[in-house]
């Protein structure tokens, strides 16, 4: 049997102009489970970009391109996908895990497009460091697309990282710093570095290649728009609840579970209980330990003491105890359960 022509395919690095609109949106460099960087495509109507040939790198050590199969970001979120198509989350030191691509979609069903790399084993430094989006892992050959530099501001800056900073300035991707004034051009971190739940997030507005484009935040939002503050002043509340009454209509909506969305404002332990109007506890959740700031969902399967809860009024109570501050708080809310068809 005759064979048709063999077509050889190669991954070709995109010129930086072809990736215009791609931005580093969020950096998590103090994690316990693997550092990651979020990319965002701020393109025009209908525009897309394949990020697979690109690199997300601190240049140091060994790095690899994001993937071989296409990973396409869109300028607008597509309603037919379960994740926001404008974002991808790059896990920098997670070799051996298959990427989520145009062919696979969101395989782990976490609502995020995840890409896994086998980069420098030390991942991102949580002291002085840079993060670049580039066509390769050479900072000096003109392929740099976006860049960020940060520091704990200890009156010194790593000389190797400074050389990458100078290359970014030469490429027009970061602020030019005068000798001896390098720290004026860095995103400041706390003296101890970022905590595991914190990240460096891009502010809204145009990319000015300045440290003021970014800020540290306690709300990690991989694959979603960045959040810089929650309801209420920091330090006065551990969490917030969006509404005082929840109505559940399982036969009309097809939902057999109550979902209670919280906004966690400080790292804390969380427990959820449900009571009958006369004070009898009918549901108690496990203790959710060390919940990081950000969105967190509590669920009740509409059962009480192992049996299906009947139509009626119930009282929900959420209790939080701070893990990094000495504070606890609780909030009560009403649950209206209607099982009538």
Coordinates of C-alpha atoms in Angstrom, one line a residue:
X1 CA 0.0 0.0 0.0
X2 CA 1.4 3.3 -1.0
X3 CA 1.9 5.9 1.7
X4 CA 0.9 9.5 1.3
X5 CA 3.4 12.3 1.8
X6 CA 4.8 12.6 5.3
X7 CA 4.2 16.1 6.8
X8 CA 6.8 17.2 9.4
X9 CA 5.6 19.7 12.0
X10 CA 7.7 21.9 14.1
X11 CA 6.9 24.3 16.9
X12 CA 7.9 27.8 15.7
X13 CA 8.3 30.5 18.3
X14 CA 6.0 33.4 17.8
X15 CA 7.6 36.9 17.3
X16 CA 6.7 39.1 20.1
X17 CA 4.5 41.3 17.8
X18 CA 2.3 38.2 17.2
X19 CA 1.6 38.0 20.9
X20 CA 0.7 41.6 21.4
X21 CA -1.9 41.8 24.2
X22 CA -0.5 38.9 26.2
X23 CA 0.2 39.9 29.8
X24 CA 1.5 38.4 33.0
X25 CA -1.6 38.9 35.2
X26 CA -0.8 37.2 38.5
X27 CA 2.3 35.6 40.1
X28 CA 2.2 33.2 43.1
X29 CA 5.8 32.7 44.3
X30 CA 5.3 31.6 48.0
X31 CA 3.1 28.6 47.5
X32 CA 3.5 25.2 49.2
X33 CA 2.0 23.2 46.4
X34 CA 3.9 24.7 43.4
X35 CA 4.4 28.2 42.1
X36 CA 2.3 29.4 39.2
X37 CA 1.9 32.3 36.8
X38 CA -1.4 33.5 35.2
X39 CA -1.4 34.8 31.7
X40 CA -4.2 37.1 30.3
X41 CA -4.9 38.0 26.7
X42 CA -6.1 41.6 26.3
X43 CA -6.7 41.4 22.6
X44 CA -9.1 43.1 20.2
X45 CA -12.5 41.7 19.2
X46 CA -12.2 38.2 17.7
X47 CA -8.5 38.0 18.3
X48 CA -6.8 34.8 19.6
X49 CA -3.3 33.7 20.3
X50 CA -1.6 30.3 20.8
X51 CA 0.7 30.4 23.8
X52 CA 2.1 26.8 23.4
X53 CA 5.4 27.9 21.8
X54 CA 6.1 30.6 24.4
X55 CA 8.1 30.4 27.7
X56 CA 7.1 31.7 31.2
X57 CA 10.4 31.8 33.0
X58 CA 12.7 33.5 35.5
X59 CA 15.5 32.6 32.9
X60 CA 17.5 31.0 35.7
X61 CA 18.2 27.2 35.2
X62 CA 16.5 25.0 32.7
X63 CA 13.2 26.0 31.1
X64 CA 10.9 24.6 28.5
X65 CA 8.1 25.9 26.2
X66 CA 4.6 25.8 27.5
X67 CA 3.5 23.0 25.3
X68 CA 3.4 21.2 22.0
X69 CA -0.4 21.1 21.3
X70 CA -2.2 24.4 20.8
X71 CA -3.3 26.3 23.9
X72 CA -5.4 29.2 22.5
X73 CA -6.4 32.2 24.5
X74 CA -9.3 34.4 23.3
X75 CA -9.8 38.2 23.7
X76 CA -13.3 37.4 25.1
X77 CA -14.6 34.6 27.3
X78 CA -16.5 32.0 25.3
X79 CA -19.9 30.9 26.7
X80 CA -19.5 27.3 25.5
X81 CA -16.4 26.6 27.7
X82 CA -16.4 26.0 31.5
X83 CA -13.4 28.2 32.0
X84 CA -12.5 31.9 31.2
X85 CA -10.9 31.7 27.8
X86 CA -8.9 34.9 28.4
X87 CA -6.7 33.2 31.0
X88 CA -4.2 30.3 31.4
X89 CA -2.5 29.2 34.6
X90 CA 1.1 28.1 34.1
X91 CA 2.4 25.7 36.7
X92 CA 6.2 26.1 36.6
X93 CA 7.5 23.0 38.2
X94 CA 5.0 20.2 37.5
X95 CA 6.6 17.8 35.1
X96 CA 4.7 14.8 33.8
X97 CA 1.2 16.2 34.1
X98 CA -0.6 16.5 30.7
X99 CA -1.5 20.1 29.7
X100 CA -5.0 21.2 29.2
X101 CA -5.1 22.2 25.5
X102 CA -7.5 23.0 22.7
X103 CA -7.9 19.3 22.3
X104 CA -8.5 18.3 25.9
X105 CA -10.3 21.3 27.4
X106 CA -10.6 21.5 31.2
X107 CA -9.8 17.9 32.1
X108 CA -9.6 18.3 35.9
X109 CA -12.9 20.3 35.9
X110 CA -11.6 23.1 38.1
X111 CA -12.8 25.9 35.8
X112 CA -9.2 26.9 34.8
X113 CA -7.1 26.2 31.8
X114 CA -3.9 24.6 33.4
X115 CA -0.6 24.2 31.6
X116 CA 2.3 22.3 33.3
X117 CA 6.0 22.8 32.8
X118 CA 9.3 21.3 33.9
X119 CA 11.2 24.5 34.5
X120 CA 14.0 25.3 37.0
X121 CA 13.5 23.1 40.0
X122 CA 13.8 25.9 42.4
X123 CA 10.7 27.5 40.8
X124 CA 10.2 31.2 41.5
X125 CA 12.3 32.8 44.3
X126 CA 10.2 34.4 47.0
X127 CA 12.9 37.1 47.6
X128 CA 14.4 38.8 44.6
X129 CA 13.1 37.5 41.3
X130 CA 11.9 38.3 37.8
X131 CA 9.2 36.6 35.7
X132 CA 9.1 36.9 31.9
X133 CA 6.9 35.9 29.1
X134 CA 9.3 35.3 26.2
X135 CA 9.7 33.4 22.9
X136 CA 12.6 31.5 24.5
X137 CA 14.6 31.5 27.7
X138 CA 17.2 34.0 26.5
X139 CA 16.4 37.6 27.8
X140 CA 18.7 39.3 25.4
X141 CA 17.6 38.3 21.9
X142 CA 14.5 40.5 21.4
X143 CA 11.7 38.0 22.0
X144 CA 10.5 39.3 25.4
X145 CA 6.7 39.9 25.5
X146 CA 6.1 40.9 29.1
X147 CA 8.0 41.1 32.3
X148 CA 7.8 41.7 36.1
X149 CA 10.5 42.2 38.7
X150 CA 9.9 42.0 42.5
X151 CA 11.9 42.1 45.7
X152 CA 11.7 41.9 49.5
X153 CA 13.5 45.3 49.5
X154 CA 16.3 44.3 51.8
X155 CA 18.7 47.0 50.4
X156 CA 20.2 44.6 47.9
X157 CA 19.1 42.9 44.7
X158 CA 20.4 39.7 43.2
X159 CA 23.0 40.5 40.6
X160 CA 21.8 37.8 38.2
X161 CA 18.2 39.0 38.4
X162 CA 19.4 42.6 37.9
X163 CA 21.0 41.5 34.6
X164 CA 17.7 40.2 33.5
X165 CA 16.0 43.4 34.6
X166 CA 18.5 45.4 32.4
X167 CA 17.7 43.2 29.5
X168 CA 13.9 43.8 30.0
X169 CA 14.6 47.6 30.1
X170 CA 16.5 47.3 26.8
X171 CA 13.6 45.4 25.3
X172 CA 11.1 48.1 26.4
X173 CA 9.3 45.7 28.8
X174 CA 10.3 47.3 32.1
X175 CA 11.3 50.6 33.7
X176 CA 14.9 51.7 33.1
X177 CA 16.6 52.0 36.5
X178 CA 19.7 54.1 37.2
X179 CA 22.6 52.3 38.8
X180 CA 22.2 52.2 42.6
X181 CA 18.4 52.9 42.4
X182 CA 17.3 49.4 41.3
X183 CA 14.8 49.0 44.1
X184 CA 12.8 51.9 42.9
X185 CA 11.9 49.8 39.9
X186 CA 10.7 46.6 41.7
X187 CA 7.3 45.4 43.0
X188 CA 7.7 45.4 46.7
X189 CA 7.1 42.2 48.7
X190 CA 6.7 41.9 52.5
X191 CA 10.1 41.4 54.2
X192 CA 9.4 37.7 54.7
X193 CA 8.2 37.2 51.1
X194 CA 4.7 36.3 50.1
X195 CA 2.6 34.0 52.3
X196 CA 1.3 30.8 50.7
X197 CA -2.2 32.4 50.1
X198 CA -0.9 35.7 48.6
X199 CA 0.0 36.7 45.1
X200 CA 1.3 39.6 43.0
X201 CA -1.6 40.7 40.8
X202 CA -1.9 43.1 37.9
X203 CA -4.0 46.2 38.4
X204 CA -6.6 47.2 35.9
X205 CA -5.4 49.8 33.3
X206 CA -2.8 49.9 30.5
X207 CA 0.5 48.1 30.8
X208 CA 3.0 50.9 31.7
X209 CA 6.0 48.5 32.4
X210 CA 6.1 50.0 35.9
X211 CA 6.0 48.3 39.4
X212 CA 2.9 50.3 40.0
X213 CA 1.1 48.1 37.5
X214 CA 1.1 45.4 40.2
X215 CA 0.2 45.0 43.9
X216 CA 0.4 42.2 46.4
X217 CA -3.0 40.8 47.4
X218 CA -4.3 38.1 49.8
X219 CA -6.7 36.9 47.1
X220 CA -5.3 34.3 44.7
X221 CA -7.6 34.1 41.6
X222 CA -6.0 31.7 39.1
X223 CA -7.9 31.8 35.8
X224 CA -10.2 34.6 36.9
X225 CA -10.2 38.4 37.2
X226 CA -7.9 39.7 40.0
X227 CA -9.3 40.8 43.3
X228 CA -7.5 43.3 45.6
X229 CA -9.9 43.8 48.5
X230 CA -13.0 42.2 49.9
X231 CA -16.1 43.7 51.6
X232 CA -15.3 45.4 54.8
X233 CA -12.0 46.8 56.1
X234 CA -9.1 44.3 56.4
X235 CA -8.7 43.1 59.9
X236 CA -12.3 43.8 61.0
X237 CA -13.9 40.7 59.3
X238 CA -12.7 37.2 58.6
X239 CA -15.3 36.5 55.9
X240 CA -18.5 37.9 54.2
X241 CA -21.8 36.4 53.1
X242 CA -23.5 37.8 50.0
X243 CA -27.1 37.6 51.3
X244 CA -29.1 37.0 54.5
X245 CA -31.6 34.5 53.0
X246 CA -31.1 31.5 50.7
X247 CA -34.1 29.8 49.0
X248 CA -33.8 26.2 47.8
X249 CA -36.3 24.7 45.3
X250 CA -35.0 21.3 44.4
X251 CA -37.9 20.1 42.4
X252 CA -38.2 23.3 40.3
X253 CA -34.5 23.9 39.7
X254 CA -33.2 20.3 39.8
X255 CA -30.5 21.2 42.4
X256 CA -30.4 18.9 45.3
X257 CA -27.8 20.9 47.2
X258 CA -27.6 24.3 48.9
X259 CA -24.5 26.2 47.9
X260 CA -23.4 29.1 50.2
X261 CA -20.7 31.3 48.6
X262 CA -18.3 33.0 51.0
X263 CA -15.6 35.6 50.5
X264 CA -12.8 34.7 52.8
X265 CA -10.9 37.8 53.9
X266 CA -8.2 36.3 56.2
X267 CA -6.8 32.7 56.4
X268 CA -9.2 30.9 58.7
X269 CA -10.8 27.6 59.7
X270 CA -14.4 27.3 58.6
X271 CA -17.3 25.3 59.8
X272 CA -21.0 25.3 58.6
X273 CA -24.0 24.2 60.6
X274 CA -27.7 24.0 59.9
X275 CA -30.4 24.2 62.7
X276 CA -34.1 23.7 62.8
X277 CA -36.1 26.7 64.1
X278 CA -36.3 25.2 67.6
X279 CA -32.5 25.0 67.7
X280 CA -31.9 21.3 66.9
X281 CA -28.7 20.9 64.8
X282 CA -29.4 18.8 61.8
X283 CA -26.2 19.2 59.8
X284 CA -22.6 19.9 60.6
X285 CA -19.9 20.2 58.0
X286 CA -16.3 19.0 58.4
X287 CA -13.9 21.6 59.7
X288 CA -12.3 23.2 56.6
X289 CA -8.8 24.0 57.8
X290 CA -6.6 27.0 56.8
X291 CA -8.9 28.2 54.0
X292 CA -7.1 30.9 52.0
X293 CA -8.6 34.3 51.3
X294 CA -10.8 34.4 48.2
X295 CA -14.0 32.7 47.1
X296 CA -15.0 29.5 49.0
X297 CA -18.2 27.4 48.6
X298 CA -20.0 25.7 51.4
X299 CA -22.5 23.0 50.6
X300 CA -25.5 21.2 52.3
X301 CA -27.0 18.1 50.7
X302 CA -30.5 19.0 52.2
X303 CA -30.3 16.1 54.6
X304 CA -30.7 16.1 58.4
X305 CA -29.6 13.4 60.7
X306 CA -29.2 11.1 57.6
X307 CA -32.7 11.7 56.3
X308 CA -34.1 14.2 53.8
X309 CA -34.9 17.5 55.3
X310 CA -38.5 18.5 54.8
X311 CA -40.0 21.8 53.5
X312 CA -39.6 24.5 56.1
X313 CA -37.4 27.3 57.5
X314 CA -33.9 26.5 58.7
X315 CA -31.1 28.6 60.3
X316 CA -27.6 28.4 58.8
X317 CA -24.5 29.4 60.9
X318 CA -21.0 29.9 59.5
X319 CA -18.2 30.1 62.0
X320 CA -14.6 31.1 61.2
X321 CA -11.5 31.2 63.4
X322 CA -8.4 33.0 62.1
X323 CA -5.2 31.0 61.6
X324 CA -2.9 34.0 61.5
X325 CA -4.8 36.5 63.7
X326 CA -6.5 35.9 67.0
X327 CA -10.0 36.5 66.0
X328 CA -13.2 34.4 65.4
X329 CA -16.6 35.4 64.0
X330 CA -19.9 33.8 63.0
X331 CA -22.8 34.8 60.9
X332 CA -26.4 33.5 60.9
X333 CA -28.7 33.4 57.8
X334 CA -32.1 31.9 56.9
X335 CA -32.6 28.9 54.6
X336 CA -36.0 28.4 53.0
X337 CA -36.4 24.9 51.7
X338 CA -39.5 24.2 49.5
X339 CA -39.9 20.7 48.1
X340 CA -43.3 21.3 46.6
X341 CA -43.6 20.9 42.8

